Short mmCIF file of C-alpha atoms in Angstrom, two decimals:
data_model
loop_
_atom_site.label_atom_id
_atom_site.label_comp_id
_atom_site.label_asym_id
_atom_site.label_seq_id
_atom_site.Cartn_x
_atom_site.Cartn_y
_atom_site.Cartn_z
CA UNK B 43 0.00 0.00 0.00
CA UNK B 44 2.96 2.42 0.01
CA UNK B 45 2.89 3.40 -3.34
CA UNK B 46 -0.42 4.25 -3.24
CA UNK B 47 0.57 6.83 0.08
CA UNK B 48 3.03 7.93 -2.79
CA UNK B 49 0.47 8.76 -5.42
CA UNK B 50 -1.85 10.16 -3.20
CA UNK B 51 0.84 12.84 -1.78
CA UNK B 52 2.00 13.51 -5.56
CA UNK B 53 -1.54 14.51 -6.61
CA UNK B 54 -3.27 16.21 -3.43
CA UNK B 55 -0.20 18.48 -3.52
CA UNK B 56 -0.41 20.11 -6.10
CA UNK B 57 -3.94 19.94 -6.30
CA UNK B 58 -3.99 21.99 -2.97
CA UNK B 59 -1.61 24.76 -4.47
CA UNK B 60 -3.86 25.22 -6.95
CA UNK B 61 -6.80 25.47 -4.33
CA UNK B 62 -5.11 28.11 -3.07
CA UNK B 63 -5.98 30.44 -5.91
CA UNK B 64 -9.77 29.77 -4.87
CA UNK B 65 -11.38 28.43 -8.33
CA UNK B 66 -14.67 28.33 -7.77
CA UNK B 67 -16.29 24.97 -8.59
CA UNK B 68 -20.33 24.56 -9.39
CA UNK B 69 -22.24 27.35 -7.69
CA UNK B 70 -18.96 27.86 -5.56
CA UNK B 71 -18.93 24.03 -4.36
CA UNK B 72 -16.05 22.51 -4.41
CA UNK B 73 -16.23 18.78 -2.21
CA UNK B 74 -17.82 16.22 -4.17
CA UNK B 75 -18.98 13.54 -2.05
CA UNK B 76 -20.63 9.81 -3.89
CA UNK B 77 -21.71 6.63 -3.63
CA UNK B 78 -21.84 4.49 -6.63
CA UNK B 79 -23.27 1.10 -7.11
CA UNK B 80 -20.70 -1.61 -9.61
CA UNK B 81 -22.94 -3.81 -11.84
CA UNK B 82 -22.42 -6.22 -14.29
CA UNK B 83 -23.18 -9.48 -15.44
CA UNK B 84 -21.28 -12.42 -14.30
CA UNK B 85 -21.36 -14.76 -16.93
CA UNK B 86 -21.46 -17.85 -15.51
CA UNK B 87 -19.42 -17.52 -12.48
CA UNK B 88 -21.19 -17.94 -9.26
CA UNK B 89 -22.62 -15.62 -6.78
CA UNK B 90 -24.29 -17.75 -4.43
CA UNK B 91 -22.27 -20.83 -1.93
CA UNK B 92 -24.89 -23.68 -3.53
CA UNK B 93 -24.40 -25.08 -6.93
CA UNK B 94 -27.10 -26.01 -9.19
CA UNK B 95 -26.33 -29.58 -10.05
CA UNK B 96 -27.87 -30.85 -12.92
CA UNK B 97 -26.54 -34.63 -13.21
CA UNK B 98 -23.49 -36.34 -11.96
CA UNK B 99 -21.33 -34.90 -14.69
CA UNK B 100 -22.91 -31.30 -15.46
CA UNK B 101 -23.17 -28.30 -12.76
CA UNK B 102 -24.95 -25.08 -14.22
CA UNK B 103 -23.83 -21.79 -12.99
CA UNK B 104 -26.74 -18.92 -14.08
CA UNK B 105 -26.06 -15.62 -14.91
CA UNK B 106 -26.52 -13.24 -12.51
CA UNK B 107 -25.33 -9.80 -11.43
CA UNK B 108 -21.95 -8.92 -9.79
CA UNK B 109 -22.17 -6.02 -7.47
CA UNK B 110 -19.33 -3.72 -6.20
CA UNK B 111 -19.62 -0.59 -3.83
CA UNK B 112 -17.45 2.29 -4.62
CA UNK B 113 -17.34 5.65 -1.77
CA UNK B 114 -16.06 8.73 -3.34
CA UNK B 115 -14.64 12.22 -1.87
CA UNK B 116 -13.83 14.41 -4.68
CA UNK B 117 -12.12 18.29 -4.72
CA UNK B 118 -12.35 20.57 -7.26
CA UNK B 119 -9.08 22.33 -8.26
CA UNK B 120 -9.77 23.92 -11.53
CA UNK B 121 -12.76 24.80 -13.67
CA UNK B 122 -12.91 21.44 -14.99
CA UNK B 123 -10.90 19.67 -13.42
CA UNK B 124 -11.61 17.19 -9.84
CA UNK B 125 -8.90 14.87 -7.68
CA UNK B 126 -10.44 12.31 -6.04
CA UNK B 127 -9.81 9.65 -3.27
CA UNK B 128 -11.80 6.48 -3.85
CA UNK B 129 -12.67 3.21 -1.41
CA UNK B 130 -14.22 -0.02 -2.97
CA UNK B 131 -15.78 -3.16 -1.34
CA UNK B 132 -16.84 -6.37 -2.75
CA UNK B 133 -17.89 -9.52 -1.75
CA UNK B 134 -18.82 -13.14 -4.06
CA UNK B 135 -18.05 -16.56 -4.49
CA UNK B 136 -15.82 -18.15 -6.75
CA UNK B 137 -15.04 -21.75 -8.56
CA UNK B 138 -12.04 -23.35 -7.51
CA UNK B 139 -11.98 -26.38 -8.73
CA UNK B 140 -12.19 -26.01 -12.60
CA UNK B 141 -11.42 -29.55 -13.71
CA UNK B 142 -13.81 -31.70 -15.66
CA UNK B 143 -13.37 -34.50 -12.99
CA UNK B 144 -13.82 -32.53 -9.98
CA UNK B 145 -17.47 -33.90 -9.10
CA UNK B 146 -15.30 -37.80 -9.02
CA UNK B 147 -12.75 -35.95 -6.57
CA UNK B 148 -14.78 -33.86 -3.62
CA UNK B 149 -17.69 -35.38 -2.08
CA UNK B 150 -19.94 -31.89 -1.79
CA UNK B 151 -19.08 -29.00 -4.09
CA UNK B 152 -19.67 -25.65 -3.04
CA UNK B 153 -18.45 -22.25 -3.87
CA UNK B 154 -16.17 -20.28 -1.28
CA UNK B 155 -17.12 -16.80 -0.38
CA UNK B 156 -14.02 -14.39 -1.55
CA UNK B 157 -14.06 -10.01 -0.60
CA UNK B 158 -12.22 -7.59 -2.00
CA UNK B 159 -11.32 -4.11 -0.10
CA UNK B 160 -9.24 -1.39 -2.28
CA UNK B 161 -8.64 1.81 -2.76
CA UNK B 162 -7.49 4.28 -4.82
CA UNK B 163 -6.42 8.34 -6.32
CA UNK B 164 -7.14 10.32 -9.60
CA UNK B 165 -8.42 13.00 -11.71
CA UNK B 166 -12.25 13.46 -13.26
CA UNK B 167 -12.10 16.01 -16.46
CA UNK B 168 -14.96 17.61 -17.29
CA UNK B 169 -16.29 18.26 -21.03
CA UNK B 170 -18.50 21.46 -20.96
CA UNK B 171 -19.48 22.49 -17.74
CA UNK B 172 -17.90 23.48 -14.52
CA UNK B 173 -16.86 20.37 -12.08
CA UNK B 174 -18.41 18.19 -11.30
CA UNK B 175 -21.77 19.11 -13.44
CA UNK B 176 -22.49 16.97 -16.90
CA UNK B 177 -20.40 13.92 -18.70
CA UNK B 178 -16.63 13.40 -17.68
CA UNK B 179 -13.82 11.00 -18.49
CA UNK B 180 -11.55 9.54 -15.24
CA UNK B 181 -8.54 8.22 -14.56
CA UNK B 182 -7.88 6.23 -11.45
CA UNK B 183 -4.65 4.27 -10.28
CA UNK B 184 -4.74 2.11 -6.67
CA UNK B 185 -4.38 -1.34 -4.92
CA UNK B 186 -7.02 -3.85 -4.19
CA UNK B 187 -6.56 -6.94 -1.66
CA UNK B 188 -8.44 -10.14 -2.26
CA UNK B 189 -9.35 -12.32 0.16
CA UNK B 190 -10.87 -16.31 0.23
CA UNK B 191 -12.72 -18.21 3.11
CA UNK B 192 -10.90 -21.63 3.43
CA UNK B 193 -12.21 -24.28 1.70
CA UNK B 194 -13.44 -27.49 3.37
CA UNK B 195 -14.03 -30.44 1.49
CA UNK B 196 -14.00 -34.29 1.32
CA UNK B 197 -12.32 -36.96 -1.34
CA UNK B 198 -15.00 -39.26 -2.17
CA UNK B 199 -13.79 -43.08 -0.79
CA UNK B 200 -13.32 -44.93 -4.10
CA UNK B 201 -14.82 -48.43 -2.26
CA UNK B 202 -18.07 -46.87 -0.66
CA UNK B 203 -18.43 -43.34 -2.83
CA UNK B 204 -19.46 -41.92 0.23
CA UNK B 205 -17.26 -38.67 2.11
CA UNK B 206 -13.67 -39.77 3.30
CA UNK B 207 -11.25 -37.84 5.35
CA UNK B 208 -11.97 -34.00 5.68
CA UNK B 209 -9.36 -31.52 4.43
CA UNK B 210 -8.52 -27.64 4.58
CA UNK B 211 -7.17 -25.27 2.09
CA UNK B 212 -6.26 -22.69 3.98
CA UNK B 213 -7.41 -19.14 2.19
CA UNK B 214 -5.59 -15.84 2.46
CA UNK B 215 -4.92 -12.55 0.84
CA UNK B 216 -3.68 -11.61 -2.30
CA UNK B 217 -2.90 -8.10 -3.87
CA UNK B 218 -2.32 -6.07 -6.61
CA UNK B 219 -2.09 -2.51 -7.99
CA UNK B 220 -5.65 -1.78 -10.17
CA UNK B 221 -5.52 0.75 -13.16
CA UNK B 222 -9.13 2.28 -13.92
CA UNK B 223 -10.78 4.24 -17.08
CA UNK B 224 -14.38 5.59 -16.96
CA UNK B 225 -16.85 7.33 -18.53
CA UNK B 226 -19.55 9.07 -16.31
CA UNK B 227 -22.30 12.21 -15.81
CA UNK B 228 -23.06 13.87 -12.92
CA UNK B 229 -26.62 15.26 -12.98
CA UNK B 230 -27.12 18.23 -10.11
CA UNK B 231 -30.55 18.61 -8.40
CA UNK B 232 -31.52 21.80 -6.62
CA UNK B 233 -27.67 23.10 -6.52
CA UNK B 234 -26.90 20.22 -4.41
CA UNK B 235 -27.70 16.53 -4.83
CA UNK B 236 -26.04 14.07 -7.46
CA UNK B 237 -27.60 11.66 -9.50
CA UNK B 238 -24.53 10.07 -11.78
CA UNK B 239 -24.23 7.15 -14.04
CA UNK B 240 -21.77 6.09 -16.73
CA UNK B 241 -19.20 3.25 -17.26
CA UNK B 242 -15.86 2.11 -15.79
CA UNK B 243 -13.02 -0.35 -17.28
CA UNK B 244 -10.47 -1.53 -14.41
CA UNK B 245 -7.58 -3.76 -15.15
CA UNK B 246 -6.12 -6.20 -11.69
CA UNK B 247 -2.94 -6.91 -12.14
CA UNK B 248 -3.54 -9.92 -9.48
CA UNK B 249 -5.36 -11.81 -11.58
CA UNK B 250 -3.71 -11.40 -15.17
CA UNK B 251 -2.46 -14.28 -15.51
CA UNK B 252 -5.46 -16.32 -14.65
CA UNK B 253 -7.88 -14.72 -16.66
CA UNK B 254 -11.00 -16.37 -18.65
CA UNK B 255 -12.34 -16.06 -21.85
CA UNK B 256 -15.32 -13.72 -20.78
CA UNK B 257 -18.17 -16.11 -21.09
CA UNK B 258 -16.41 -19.38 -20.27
CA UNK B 259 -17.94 -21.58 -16.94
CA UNK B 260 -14.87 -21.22 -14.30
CA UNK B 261 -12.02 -19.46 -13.34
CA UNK B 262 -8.55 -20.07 -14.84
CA UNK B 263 -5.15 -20.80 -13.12
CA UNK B 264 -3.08 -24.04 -11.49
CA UNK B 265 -5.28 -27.10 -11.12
CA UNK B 266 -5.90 -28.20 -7.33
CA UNK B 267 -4.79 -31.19 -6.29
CA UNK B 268 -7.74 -32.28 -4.35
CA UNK B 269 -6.65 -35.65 -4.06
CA UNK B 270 -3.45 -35.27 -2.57
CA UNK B 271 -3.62 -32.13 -0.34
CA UNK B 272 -0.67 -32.34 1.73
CA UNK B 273 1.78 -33.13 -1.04
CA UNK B 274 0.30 -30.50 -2.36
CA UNK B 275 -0.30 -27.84 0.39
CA UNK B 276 1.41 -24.43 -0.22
CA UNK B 277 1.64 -25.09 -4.41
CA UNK B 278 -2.77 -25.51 -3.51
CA UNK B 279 -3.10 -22.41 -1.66
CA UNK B 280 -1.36 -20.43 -4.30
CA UNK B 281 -3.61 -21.73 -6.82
CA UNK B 282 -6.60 -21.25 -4.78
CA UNK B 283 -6.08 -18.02 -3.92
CA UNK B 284 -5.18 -17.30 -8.24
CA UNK B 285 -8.97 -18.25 -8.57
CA UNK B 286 -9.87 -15.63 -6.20
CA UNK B 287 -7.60 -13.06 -7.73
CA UNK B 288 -9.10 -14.06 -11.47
CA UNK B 289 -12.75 -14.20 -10.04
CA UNK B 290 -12.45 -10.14 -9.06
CA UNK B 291 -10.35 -9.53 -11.88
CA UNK B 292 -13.30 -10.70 -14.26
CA UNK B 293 -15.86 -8.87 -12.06
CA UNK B 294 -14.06 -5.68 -12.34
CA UNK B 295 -13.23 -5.64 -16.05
CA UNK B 296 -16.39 -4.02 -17.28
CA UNK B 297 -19.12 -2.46 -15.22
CA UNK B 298 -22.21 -0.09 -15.29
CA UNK B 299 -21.90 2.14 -12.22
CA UNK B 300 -24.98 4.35 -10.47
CA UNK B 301 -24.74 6.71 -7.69
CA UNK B 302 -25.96 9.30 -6.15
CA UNK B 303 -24.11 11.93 -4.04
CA UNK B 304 -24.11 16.25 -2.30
CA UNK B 305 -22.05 18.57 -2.59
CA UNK B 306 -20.50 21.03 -0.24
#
């Protein structure tokens, strides 16, 4: 998270020299305060613990919505111009098994709950009017931690096909810097409320190299070893938490954002 102390030094000071020549912002406002609502379909991947399981050898996963919230405090230096500080929660479940075989291996599949708390610095420009009235285009750069629930599970007993021994993957954190483009409007009722709405494109480095195609079934990344978890114990956890990293990645590549918001 250093770096991200870094950038946000680097662009509140000179943002706050340039406050200093007291540019007015809309109707002399200049604090810019929003929440805003991250939606977007998931394509497959779950949101929910249960499975639906069709037959021994099929599991369907229906589309639903992924949801993200996103708390913004926002300063206007210029006539046109905001810096902003951003926070960002999240919270799903994810696929970790991703093998065609994985019904043979676990006795009871279920998918582990993962969250996701970030935040992060940057700049709104606006088009025609003064900030933060009408459409804008942002630029955000910041770090977002991922983390899983362990998962529990059981090898089915080849001679009975009932549960055998129980087993832990541990889960944990995992990382990465986030780089964000949007595309937004701010509408302004009576001089002082927010109603905004637009689009936002965020690249996480954490999960790059486990990304999906965008409307295949389950997470990339390492295959678990299910079957032999404590040859297999820290090289699991790494690939566990990879499916956690990729699940967020894919929920934050593309989403429709709402919010509403005052200003001061």
């Amino acid at each position: 998270m250093r770096f991200l102390y870094i950038l946000t030094l680097s662009i509140c000071i000179p943002a706050a020299l340039l406050a200093q020549k007291n540019v007015p912002g809309y109707m002399g406002k200049k604090w810019n305060f929003q929440y805003q609502a991250y939606l977007y379909p998931s394509f497959n991947n779950p949101n929910g613990e249960e499975p639906n399981i069709v037959s021994a050898d099929e599991i369907d996963v229906p589309t639903s919505l992924n949801f993200q919230n996103h708390f913004s405090i926002a300063y206007t230096i210029s006539k046109r111009m905001e810096v902003l500080a951003e926070f960002s929660a999240a919270k799903t479940n994810f696929d970790p098994y991703h093998s065609f075989i994985y019904e043979m291996d676990v006795a009871k599949v279920y998918y582990p709950e993962m969250k996701a708390r970030g935040g992060a610095v940057g700049i709104r420009l606006y088009t025609k009017h003064f900030a933060p009235l009408g459409s804008y285009f942002a630029f955000k750069i910041g770090y977002t931690k991922v983390t899983a629930d362990d998962l529990n599970y059981s090898i089915v007993d080849f001679y009975t096909g009932g549960p055998d021994e129980d087993y832990t993957i541990e889960g944990g954190s995992k990382g990465a810097p986030t780089l964000t483009a949007s595309f937004g409007n701010n509408r302004i009722i009576a001089d002082r409320f927010i109603f905004s709405y637009g689009i936002d494109f965020t690249f996480f480095a954490g999960g790059i190299f486990n990304w999906k195609p965008l409307l295949a079934d389950e997470s990339r990344g390492d295959y678990i070893e299910f079957g032999y978890p404590e040859t297999y114990n820290d090289e699991n956890q790494e690939a566990y938490l990879k499916k956690a990293a990729a699940r967020y990645a894919m929920m934050s590549m593309i989403n429709v954002k709402i919010g509403v918001g005052f200003l001061l």
